[in-house]
Structure formats: structure tokens, C-alpha cells
Coordinates of C-alpha atoms in Angstrom, one line a residue:
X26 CA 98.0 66.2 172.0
X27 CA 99.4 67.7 168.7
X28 CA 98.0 70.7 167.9
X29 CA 97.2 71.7 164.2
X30 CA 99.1 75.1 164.8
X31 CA 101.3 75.8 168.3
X32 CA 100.6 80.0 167.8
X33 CA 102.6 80.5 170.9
X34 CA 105.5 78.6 170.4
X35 CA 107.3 81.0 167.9
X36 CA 107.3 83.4 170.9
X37 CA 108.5 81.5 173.2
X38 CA 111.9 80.7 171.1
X39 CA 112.0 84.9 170.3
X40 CA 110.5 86.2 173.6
X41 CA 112.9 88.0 174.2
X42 CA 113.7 89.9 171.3
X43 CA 110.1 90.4 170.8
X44 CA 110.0 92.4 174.1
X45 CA 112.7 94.2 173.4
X46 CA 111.0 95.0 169.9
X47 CA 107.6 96.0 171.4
X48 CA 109.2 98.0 174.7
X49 CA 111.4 99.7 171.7
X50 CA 108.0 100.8 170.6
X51 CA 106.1 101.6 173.4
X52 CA 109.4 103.9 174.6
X53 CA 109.1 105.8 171.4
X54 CA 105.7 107.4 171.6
X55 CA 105.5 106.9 168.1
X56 CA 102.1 104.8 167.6
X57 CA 101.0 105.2 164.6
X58 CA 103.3 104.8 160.9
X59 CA 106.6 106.3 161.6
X60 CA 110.1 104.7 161.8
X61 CA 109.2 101.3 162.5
X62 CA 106.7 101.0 159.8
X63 CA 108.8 102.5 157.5
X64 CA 111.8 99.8 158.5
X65 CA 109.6 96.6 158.0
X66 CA 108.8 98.3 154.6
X67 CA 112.5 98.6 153.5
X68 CA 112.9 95.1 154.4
X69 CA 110.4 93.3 153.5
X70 CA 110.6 94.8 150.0
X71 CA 114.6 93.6 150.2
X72 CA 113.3 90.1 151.1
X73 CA 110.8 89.9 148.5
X74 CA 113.5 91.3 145.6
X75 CA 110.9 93.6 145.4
X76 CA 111.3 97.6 144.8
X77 CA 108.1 99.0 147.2
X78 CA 106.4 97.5 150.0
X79 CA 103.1 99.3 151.5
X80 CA 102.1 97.7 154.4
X81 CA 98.1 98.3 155.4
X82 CA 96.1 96.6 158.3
X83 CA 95.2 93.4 157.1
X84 CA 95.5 91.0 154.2
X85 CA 92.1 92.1 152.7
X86 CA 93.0 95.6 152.5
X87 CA 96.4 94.5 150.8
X88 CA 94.1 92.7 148.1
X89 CA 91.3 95.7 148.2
X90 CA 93.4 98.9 148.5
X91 CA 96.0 97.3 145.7
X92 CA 92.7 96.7 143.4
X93 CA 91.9 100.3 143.6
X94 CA 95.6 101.5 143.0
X95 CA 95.0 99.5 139.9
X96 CA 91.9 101.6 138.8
X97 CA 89.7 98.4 139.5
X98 CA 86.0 99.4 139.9
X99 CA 82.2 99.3 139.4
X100 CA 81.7 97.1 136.3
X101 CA 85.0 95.5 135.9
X102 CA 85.8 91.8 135.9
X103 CA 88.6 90.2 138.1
X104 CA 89.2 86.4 136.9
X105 CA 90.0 85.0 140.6
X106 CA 90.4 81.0 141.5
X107 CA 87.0 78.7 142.4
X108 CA 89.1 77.5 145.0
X109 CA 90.6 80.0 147.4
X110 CA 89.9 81.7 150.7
X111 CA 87.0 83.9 150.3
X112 CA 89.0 87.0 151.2
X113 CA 90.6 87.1 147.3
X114 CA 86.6 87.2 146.0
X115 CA 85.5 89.9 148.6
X116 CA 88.4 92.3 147.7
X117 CA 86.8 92.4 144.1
X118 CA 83.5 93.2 145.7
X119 CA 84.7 95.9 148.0
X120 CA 85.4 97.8 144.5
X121 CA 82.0 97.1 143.5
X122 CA 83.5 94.9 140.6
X123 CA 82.8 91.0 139.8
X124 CA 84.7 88.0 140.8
X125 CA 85.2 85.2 138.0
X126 CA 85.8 82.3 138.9
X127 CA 88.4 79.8 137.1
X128 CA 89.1 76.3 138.1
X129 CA 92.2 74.9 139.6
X130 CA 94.8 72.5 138.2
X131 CA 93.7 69.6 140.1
X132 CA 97.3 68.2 140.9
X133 CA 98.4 71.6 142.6
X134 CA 95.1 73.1 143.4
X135 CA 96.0 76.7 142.1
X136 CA 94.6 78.6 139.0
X137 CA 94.6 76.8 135.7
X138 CA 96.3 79.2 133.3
X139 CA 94.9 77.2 131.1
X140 CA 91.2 78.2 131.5
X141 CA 91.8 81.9 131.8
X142 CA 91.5 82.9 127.9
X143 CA 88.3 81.8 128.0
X144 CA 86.9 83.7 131.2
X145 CA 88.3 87.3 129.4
X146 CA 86.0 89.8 128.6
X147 CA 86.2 93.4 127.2
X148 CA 85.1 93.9 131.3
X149 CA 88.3 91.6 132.3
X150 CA 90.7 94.1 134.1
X151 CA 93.3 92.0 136.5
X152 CA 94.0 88.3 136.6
X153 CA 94.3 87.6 140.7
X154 CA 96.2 84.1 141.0
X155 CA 96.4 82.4 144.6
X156 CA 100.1 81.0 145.5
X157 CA 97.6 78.2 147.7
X158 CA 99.2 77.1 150.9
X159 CA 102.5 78.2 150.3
X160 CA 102.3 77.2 146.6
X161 CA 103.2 79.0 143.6
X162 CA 100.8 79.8 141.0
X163 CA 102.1 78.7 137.3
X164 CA 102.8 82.5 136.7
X165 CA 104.7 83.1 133.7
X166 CA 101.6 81.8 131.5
X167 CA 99.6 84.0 133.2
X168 CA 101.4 86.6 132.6
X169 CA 101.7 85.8 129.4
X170 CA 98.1 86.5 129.1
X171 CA 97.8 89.3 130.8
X172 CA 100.6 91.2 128.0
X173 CA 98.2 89.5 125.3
X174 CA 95.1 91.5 126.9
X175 CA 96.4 94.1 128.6
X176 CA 95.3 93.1 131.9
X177 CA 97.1 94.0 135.3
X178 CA 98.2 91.0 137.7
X179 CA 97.8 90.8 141.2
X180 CA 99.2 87.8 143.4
X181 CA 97.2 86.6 146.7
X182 CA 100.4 85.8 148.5
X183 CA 98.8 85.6 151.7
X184 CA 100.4 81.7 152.0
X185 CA 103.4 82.4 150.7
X186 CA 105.8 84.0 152.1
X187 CA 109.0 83.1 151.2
X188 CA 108.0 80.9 148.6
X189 CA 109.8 81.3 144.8
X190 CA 108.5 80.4 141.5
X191 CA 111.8 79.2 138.8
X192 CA 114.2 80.6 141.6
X193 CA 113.1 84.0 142.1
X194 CA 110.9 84.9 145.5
X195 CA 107.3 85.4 145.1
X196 CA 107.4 89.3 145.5
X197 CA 107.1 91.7 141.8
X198 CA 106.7 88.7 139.6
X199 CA 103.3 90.6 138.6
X200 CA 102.0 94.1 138.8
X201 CA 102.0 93.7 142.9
X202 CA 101.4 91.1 145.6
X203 CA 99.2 91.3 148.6
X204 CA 100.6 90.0 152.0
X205 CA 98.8 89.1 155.5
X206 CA 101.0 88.9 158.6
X207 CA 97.3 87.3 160.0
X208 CA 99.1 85.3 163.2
X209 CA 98.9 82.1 162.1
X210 CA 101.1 83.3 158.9
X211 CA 104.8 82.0 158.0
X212 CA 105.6 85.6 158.5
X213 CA 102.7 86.1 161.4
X214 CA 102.1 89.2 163.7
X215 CA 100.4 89.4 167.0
X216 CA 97.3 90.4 165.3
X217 CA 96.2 91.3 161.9
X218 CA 98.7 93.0 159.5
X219 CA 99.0 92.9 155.7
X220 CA 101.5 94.5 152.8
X221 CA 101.5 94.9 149.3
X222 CA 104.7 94.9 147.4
X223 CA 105.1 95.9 143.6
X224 CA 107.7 97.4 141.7
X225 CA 105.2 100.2 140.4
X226 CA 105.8 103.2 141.7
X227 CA 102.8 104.4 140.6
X228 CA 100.7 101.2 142.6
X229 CA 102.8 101.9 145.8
X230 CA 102.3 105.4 146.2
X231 CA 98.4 105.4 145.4
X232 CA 98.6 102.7 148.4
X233 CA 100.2 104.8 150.5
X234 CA 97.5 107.9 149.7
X235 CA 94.8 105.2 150.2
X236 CA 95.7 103.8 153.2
X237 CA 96.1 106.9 155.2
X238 CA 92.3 109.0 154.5
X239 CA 93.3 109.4 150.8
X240 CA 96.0 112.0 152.1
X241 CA 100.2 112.7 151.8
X242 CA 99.8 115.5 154.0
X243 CA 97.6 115.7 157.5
X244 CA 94.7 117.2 156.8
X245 CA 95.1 117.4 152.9
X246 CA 92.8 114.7 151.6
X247 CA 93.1 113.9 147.5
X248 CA 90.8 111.4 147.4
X249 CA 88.4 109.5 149.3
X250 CA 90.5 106.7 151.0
X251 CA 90.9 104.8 154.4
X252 CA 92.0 104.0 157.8
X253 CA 94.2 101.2 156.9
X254 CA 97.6 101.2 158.8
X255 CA 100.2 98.5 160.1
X256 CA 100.3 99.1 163.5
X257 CA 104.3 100.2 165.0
X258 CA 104.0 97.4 167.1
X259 CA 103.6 94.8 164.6
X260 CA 106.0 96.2 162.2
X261 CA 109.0 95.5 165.3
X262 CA 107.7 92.0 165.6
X263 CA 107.7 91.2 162.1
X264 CA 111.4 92.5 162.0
X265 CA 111.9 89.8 164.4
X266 CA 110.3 87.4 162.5
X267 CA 111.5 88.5 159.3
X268 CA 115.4 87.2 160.5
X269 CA 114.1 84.0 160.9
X270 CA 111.8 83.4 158.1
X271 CA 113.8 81.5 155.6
X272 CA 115.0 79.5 159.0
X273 CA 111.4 78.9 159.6
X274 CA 110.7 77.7 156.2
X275 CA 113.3 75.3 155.8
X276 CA 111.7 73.7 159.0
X277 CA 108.7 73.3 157.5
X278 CA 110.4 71.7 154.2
X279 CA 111.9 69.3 156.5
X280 CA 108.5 68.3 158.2
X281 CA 106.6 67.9 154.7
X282 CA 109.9 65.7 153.5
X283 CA 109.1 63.8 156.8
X284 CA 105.3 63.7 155.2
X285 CA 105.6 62.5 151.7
X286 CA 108.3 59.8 152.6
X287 CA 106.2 58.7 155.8
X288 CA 102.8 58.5 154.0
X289 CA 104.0 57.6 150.6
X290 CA 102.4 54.0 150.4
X291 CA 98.6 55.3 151.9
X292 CA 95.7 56.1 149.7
X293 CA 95.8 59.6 150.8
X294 CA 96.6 62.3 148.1
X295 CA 99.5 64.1 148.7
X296 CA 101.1 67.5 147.5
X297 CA 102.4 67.3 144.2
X298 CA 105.4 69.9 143.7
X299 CA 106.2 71.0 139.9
X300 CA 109.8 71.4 139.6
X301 CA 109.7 74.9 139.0
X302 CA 108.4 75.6 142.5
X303 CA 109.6 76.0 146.0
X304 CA 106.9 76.1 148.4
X305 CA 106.6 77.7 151.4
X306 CA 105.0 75.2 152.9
X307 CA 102.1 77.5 154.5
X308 CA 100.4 74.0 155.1
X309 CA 100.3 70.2 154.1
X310 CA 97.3 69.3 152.5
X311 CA 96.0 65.8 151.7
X312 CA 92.7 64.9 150.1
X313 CA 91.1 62.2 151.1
X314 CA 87.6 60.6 149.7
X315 CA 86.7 59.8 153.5
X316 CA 87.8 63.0 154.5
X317 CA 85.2 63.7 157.8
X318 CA 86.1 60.1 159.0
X319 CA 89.9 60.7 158.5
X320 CA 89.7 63.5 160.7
X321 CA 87.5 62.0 163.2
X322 CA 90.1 59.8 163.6
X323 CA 92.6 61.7 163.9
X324 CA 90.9 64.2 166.1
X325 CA 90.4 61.1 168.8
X326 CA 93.7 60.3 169.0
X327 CA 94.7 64.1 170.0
X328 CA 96.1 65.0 166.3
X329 CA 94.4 68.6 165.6
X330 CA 93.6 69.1 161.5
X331 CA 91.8 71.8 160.0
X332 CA 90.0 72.1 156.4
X333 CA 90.9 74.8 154.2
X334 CA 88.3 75.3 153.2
X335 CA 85.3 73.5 153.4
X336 CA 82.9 75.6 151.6
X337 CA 84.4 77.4 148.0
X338 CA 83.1 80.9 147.6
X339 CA 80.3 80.4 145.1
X340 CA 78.6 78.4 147.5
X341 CA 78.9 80.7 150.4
X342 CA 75.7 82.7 151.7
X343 CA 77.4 85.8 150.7
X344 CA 77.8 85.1 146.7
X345 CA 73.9 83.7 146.3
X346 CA 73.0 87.1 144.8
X347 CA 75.9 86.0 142.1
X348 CA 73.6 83.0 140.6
X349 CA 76.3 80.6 140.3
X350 CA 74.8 77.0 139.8
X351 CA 75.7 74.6 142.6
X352 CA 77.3 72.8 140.3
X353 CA 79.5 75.3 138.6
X354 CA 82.8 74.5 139.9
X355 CA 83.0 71.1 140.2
X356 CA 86.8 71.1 140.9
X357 CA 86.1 73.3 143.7
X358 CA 83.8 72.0 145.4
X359 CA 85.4 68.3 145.0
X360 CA 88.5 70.1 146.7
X361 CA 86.2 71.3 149.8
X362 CA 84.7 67.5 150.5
X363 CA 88.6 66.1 150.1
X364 CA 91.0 68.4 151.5
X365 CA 92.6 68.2 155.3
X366 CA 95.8 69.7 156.8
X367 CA 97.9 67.9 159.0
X368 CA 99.7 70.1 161.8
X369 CA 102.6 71.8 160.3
X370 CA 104.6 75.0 162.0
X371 CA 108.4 76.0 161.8
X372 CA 108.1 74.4 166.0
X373 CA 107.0 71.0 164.9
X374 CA 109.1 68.3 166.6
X375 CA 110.1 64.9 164.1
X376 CA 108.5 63.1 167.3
X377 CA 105.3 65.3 166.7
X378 CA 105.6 64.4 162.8
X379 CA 106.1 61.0 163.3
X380 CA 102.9 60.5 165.7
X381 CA 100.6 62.3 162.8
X382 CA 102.2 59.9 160.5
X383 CA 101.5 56.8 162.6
X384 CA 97.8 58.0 163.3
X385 CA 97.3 58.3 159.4
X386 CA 98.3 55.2 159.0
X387 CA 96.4 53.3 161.9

């Protein structure tokens, strides 16, 4: 059996520090913020070449609380990708503002920069590119248009830790990034975590008022915020984790290597890599036109596979009120009946690789 993701194996090869880094914790009687918080801040913004990190309690709150620091609101426009996690779409809605959806280049499956000019409207207030499993976005076009407009951007880099676009770690390329530290991350908690890193001052410290009941100063609230904190607990782990990140990573390049070269001559579709990137390689996704049979196979064999994701946003239950056509995003929606990841985790053997390979193949 090969499981899609082995969540407990990463804590097995740092048990022990990760104890210590909990027990460190626990001894301190300091649950809540604090000096732990504050430490996985100060590095994670080092890691990210970043100058602020503000870390919150989960991913969405890193996309929705970093929305509001940017003044997003009732009756403004957010041009977000077709194809992405629905988190990115209902962070836009949580403001009370509209999601516009753009189509992805179909070779890397992130936002077309090309198709943004004409999705901007006098409503348009940030552009929110996806770095999709572990893959940059084309950024510097995008940003590009957001100087033309005067638009804020705001990176999902949920899948992307680590990852750099032309050398330089996704991190403060645009106005901030939002992190999750959801388990199953590169950089993964024990539970749900999430961060937002800018080199705005001003973003950072409207994050921090946000997160914490809109207040600086207990029991001094300026404005109406939230309960949104990164639990002590979780900031120790992620310390842990943070040392061995870029380790990590370069594990998982070694695994997709072991992919493209292994499947090279099959009729699946396989990541293409512009030359400007450096993925993270959150996951390896191939796409397939017999997708449901691929992984039927594959699942009877004892290879685990998951599809991310199988249903794009506009055609989700929660978005019917939006009137998009079923049709609308045809790029999308191909994506969802094509795509499958195949296992991939920083404890992956090349034995492990080898056997997903050979069941591809069979």
C-alpha cells in the first residue's frame, strides 16, 4: 500500500524535537500569541525574504483578513482563477465582494495573465493569482497590470511554500501572500494554521488589529475584527519544520525528477515547468482523458491518488446564486474531469516512486 500522503511520517523523523517544541510550550503557560508566535513570525518572514509575517488561524483567514487589510469590501471585484481551491473564491465573499473568475494557462494550470485586462472593471480592486500545487503564477505580468490599474495583489500561496518565481522565494513579490500550515502542507502544522506575509507595514499591522477582536490593546477594540490566532503550539512545530523545509522540498524535486523521467513515454500529461520557475512541488499532477479509470486502477493495486479538485468553484452548490453558465469556464472544468495526483511527500521512498510508476504504466 502507498499512500497518497504518509501525514505521520514527518513526525516520526522529528518526534523528538517536536516534543520538546510542544512540552516547551505547555511549560510556559503562555497559550495564546506570545513568544512563540512572535518567533515563527520573525522567521518565517526571514524565509520568505519578506519584511512582516502575520500569522492567523487558518489559510482562509490569511486570504480573508489580508482582503480586508486591503480595504476590499461590499461591491468590489477580485479577479481570482476558474481553477483553484474554493477557499481563494470564498475569501472574496466573506468581504461581501465578487469573485471573477479568469481561466488558466492550460500548460501550467495557473492564471492567464493574459485574460486579466479584460475581466477589469472600474469595481476591480485586487488581482488574487494561485501559485497551484506548488507552482508559480507568471507574476511579473500581473503585476504589471495591477501598476497599469491601480489594483492591489494578493498571492494564494497556500501550495507553495518554498517555491521562487526568476530566483527569488514566493513571499512580497506582490502587495502580500496568504499562507496555510493546513497539515498536509510543505510547511504543515498539527492542525490548521495560516500567515500572511507582505512588506506593507500598513497590511501587516491592520492584520494584526484584525486578527485579535480588532484590538492592540486588551480590551481596546478599534474596529470590529476577529478571533483569528496561530495557536503557541503550532508556531513551535512549525519552527521545527521550518529547518527542514528547503530539505523537504528538494525531496520532493527528486521524486517528481523520478516522475517525468519514469512516465515520459505514457499518454498521461505531465507538469510542464517554465524556466523561470521553481516549484515546490506541493503535488504532481497528471491529466489524463480516462482519468476515473486511471485511478481505479491505481486504487486496486494499493496506490492512493487524490483529485484536486474535481468540481471548479462556479459549479459548486455554493456559487449557484452567482449565475455562472455551466459552460463558462471550459478550461476549468476540462481540468476537474482530467487531473489526478500521484503520492508525493518529502518521506516518499524511490522504491515507493518506482511502484507508482510501474502501476501507471501497467
Amino acid at each position: 500500500m502507498i499512500p497518497f500522503l504518509d501525514l505521520k511520517a514527518p513526525h516520526v523523523e522529528l518526534g523528538e524535537e517536536i516534543n520538546d517544541a510542544i512540552a516547551r510550550v505547555v511549560n510556559s503557560g503562555w497559550y495564546i500569541l506570545g513568544p512563540e508566535v512572535d518567533a515563527f513570525e520573525t522567521e518565517f518572514a526571514s524565509y520568505c525574504e519578506a519584511s512582516y509575517c502575520v500569522s492567523v488561524a487558518n489559510g482562509l483567514d490569511a486570504l480573508h483578513l489580508a482582503l480586508r487589510a486591503m480595504d476590499v469590501g461590499s461591491g468590489d471585484e477580485v479577479i481570482v482563477p476558474s481553477n483553484t481551491y474554493i477557499a481563494t473564491w470564498l475569501a472574496v465573499s466573506q468581504c461581501g465582494a465578487m469573485p471573477v473568475p479568469v481561466e488558466p494557462v492550460k500548460a501550467t494550470y495557473n492564471l492567464d495573465p493574459d485574460r486579466i485586462e479584460a475581466a477589469i472593471t472600474p469595481r476591480t480592486k485586487v488581482i488574487l493569482p494561485v501559485h497551484l500545487y506548488g507552482q508559480p503564477a507568471d507574476l511579473d505580468p500581473i503585476l504589471a497590470l495591477a501598476r497599469k490599474y491601480g489594483l492591489r495583489v494578493l498571492e494564494d500561496g497556500a501550495q507553495a511554500h518554498g517555491a521562487r518565481y526568476k530566483g527569488q522565494r514566493i513571499g512580497s513579490h506582490g502587495d502580500a501572500v496568504a499562507w496555510s500550515f493546513y497539515p498536509g502542507k510543505n510547511l504543515g502544522a498539527l492542525g490548521d494554521g495560516g500567515a500572511v506575509t507582505t512588506n506593507d507595514p500598513k497590511v501587516a499591522d491592520r492584520i494584526r488589529v484584525l486578527r485579535n477582536y480588532g484590538s492592540r490593546v486588551k480590551y481596546v477594540n478599534e474596529v470590529q475584527g476577529y478571533n483569528s490566532r496561530l495557536d503557541p503550539i503550532q508556531a513551535a512545530v512549525l519552527r521545527v519544520k521550518l529547518k527542514r523545509l528547503d530539505e523537504w522540498n528538494a525531496r520532493r524535486a527528486a521524486i517528481a525528477r523520478q516522475y517525468l523521467d519514469g512516465l515520459a513515454m505514457t499518454d498521461l500529461l505531465l507538469p510542464e515547468v517554465p524556466a523561470w520557475a521553481q516549484p515546490a512541488w506541493h503535488l504532481f499532477v497528471v491529466r489524463h482523458a480516462q482519468r476515473d479509470a486511471l485511478q481505479a486502477k491505481l486504487t486496486e493495486v494499493g496506490v492512493g491518488s487524490l483529485i484536486h479538485y474535481p468540481i471548479p468553484p462556479h459549479k459548486q452548490a455554493a456559487y449557484s446564486q452567482a449565475g455562472f453558465a455551466h459552460n463558462a469556464f471550459p478550461l476549468a472544468s476540462l481540468m476537474a474531469s482530467e487531473v489526478l495526483s500521484l503520492p508525493m511527500g518529502p518521506q516518499q521512498s524511490e522504491e515507493q516512486t518506482r511502484a507508482v510508476i510501474e502501476a501507471c504504466l501497467a
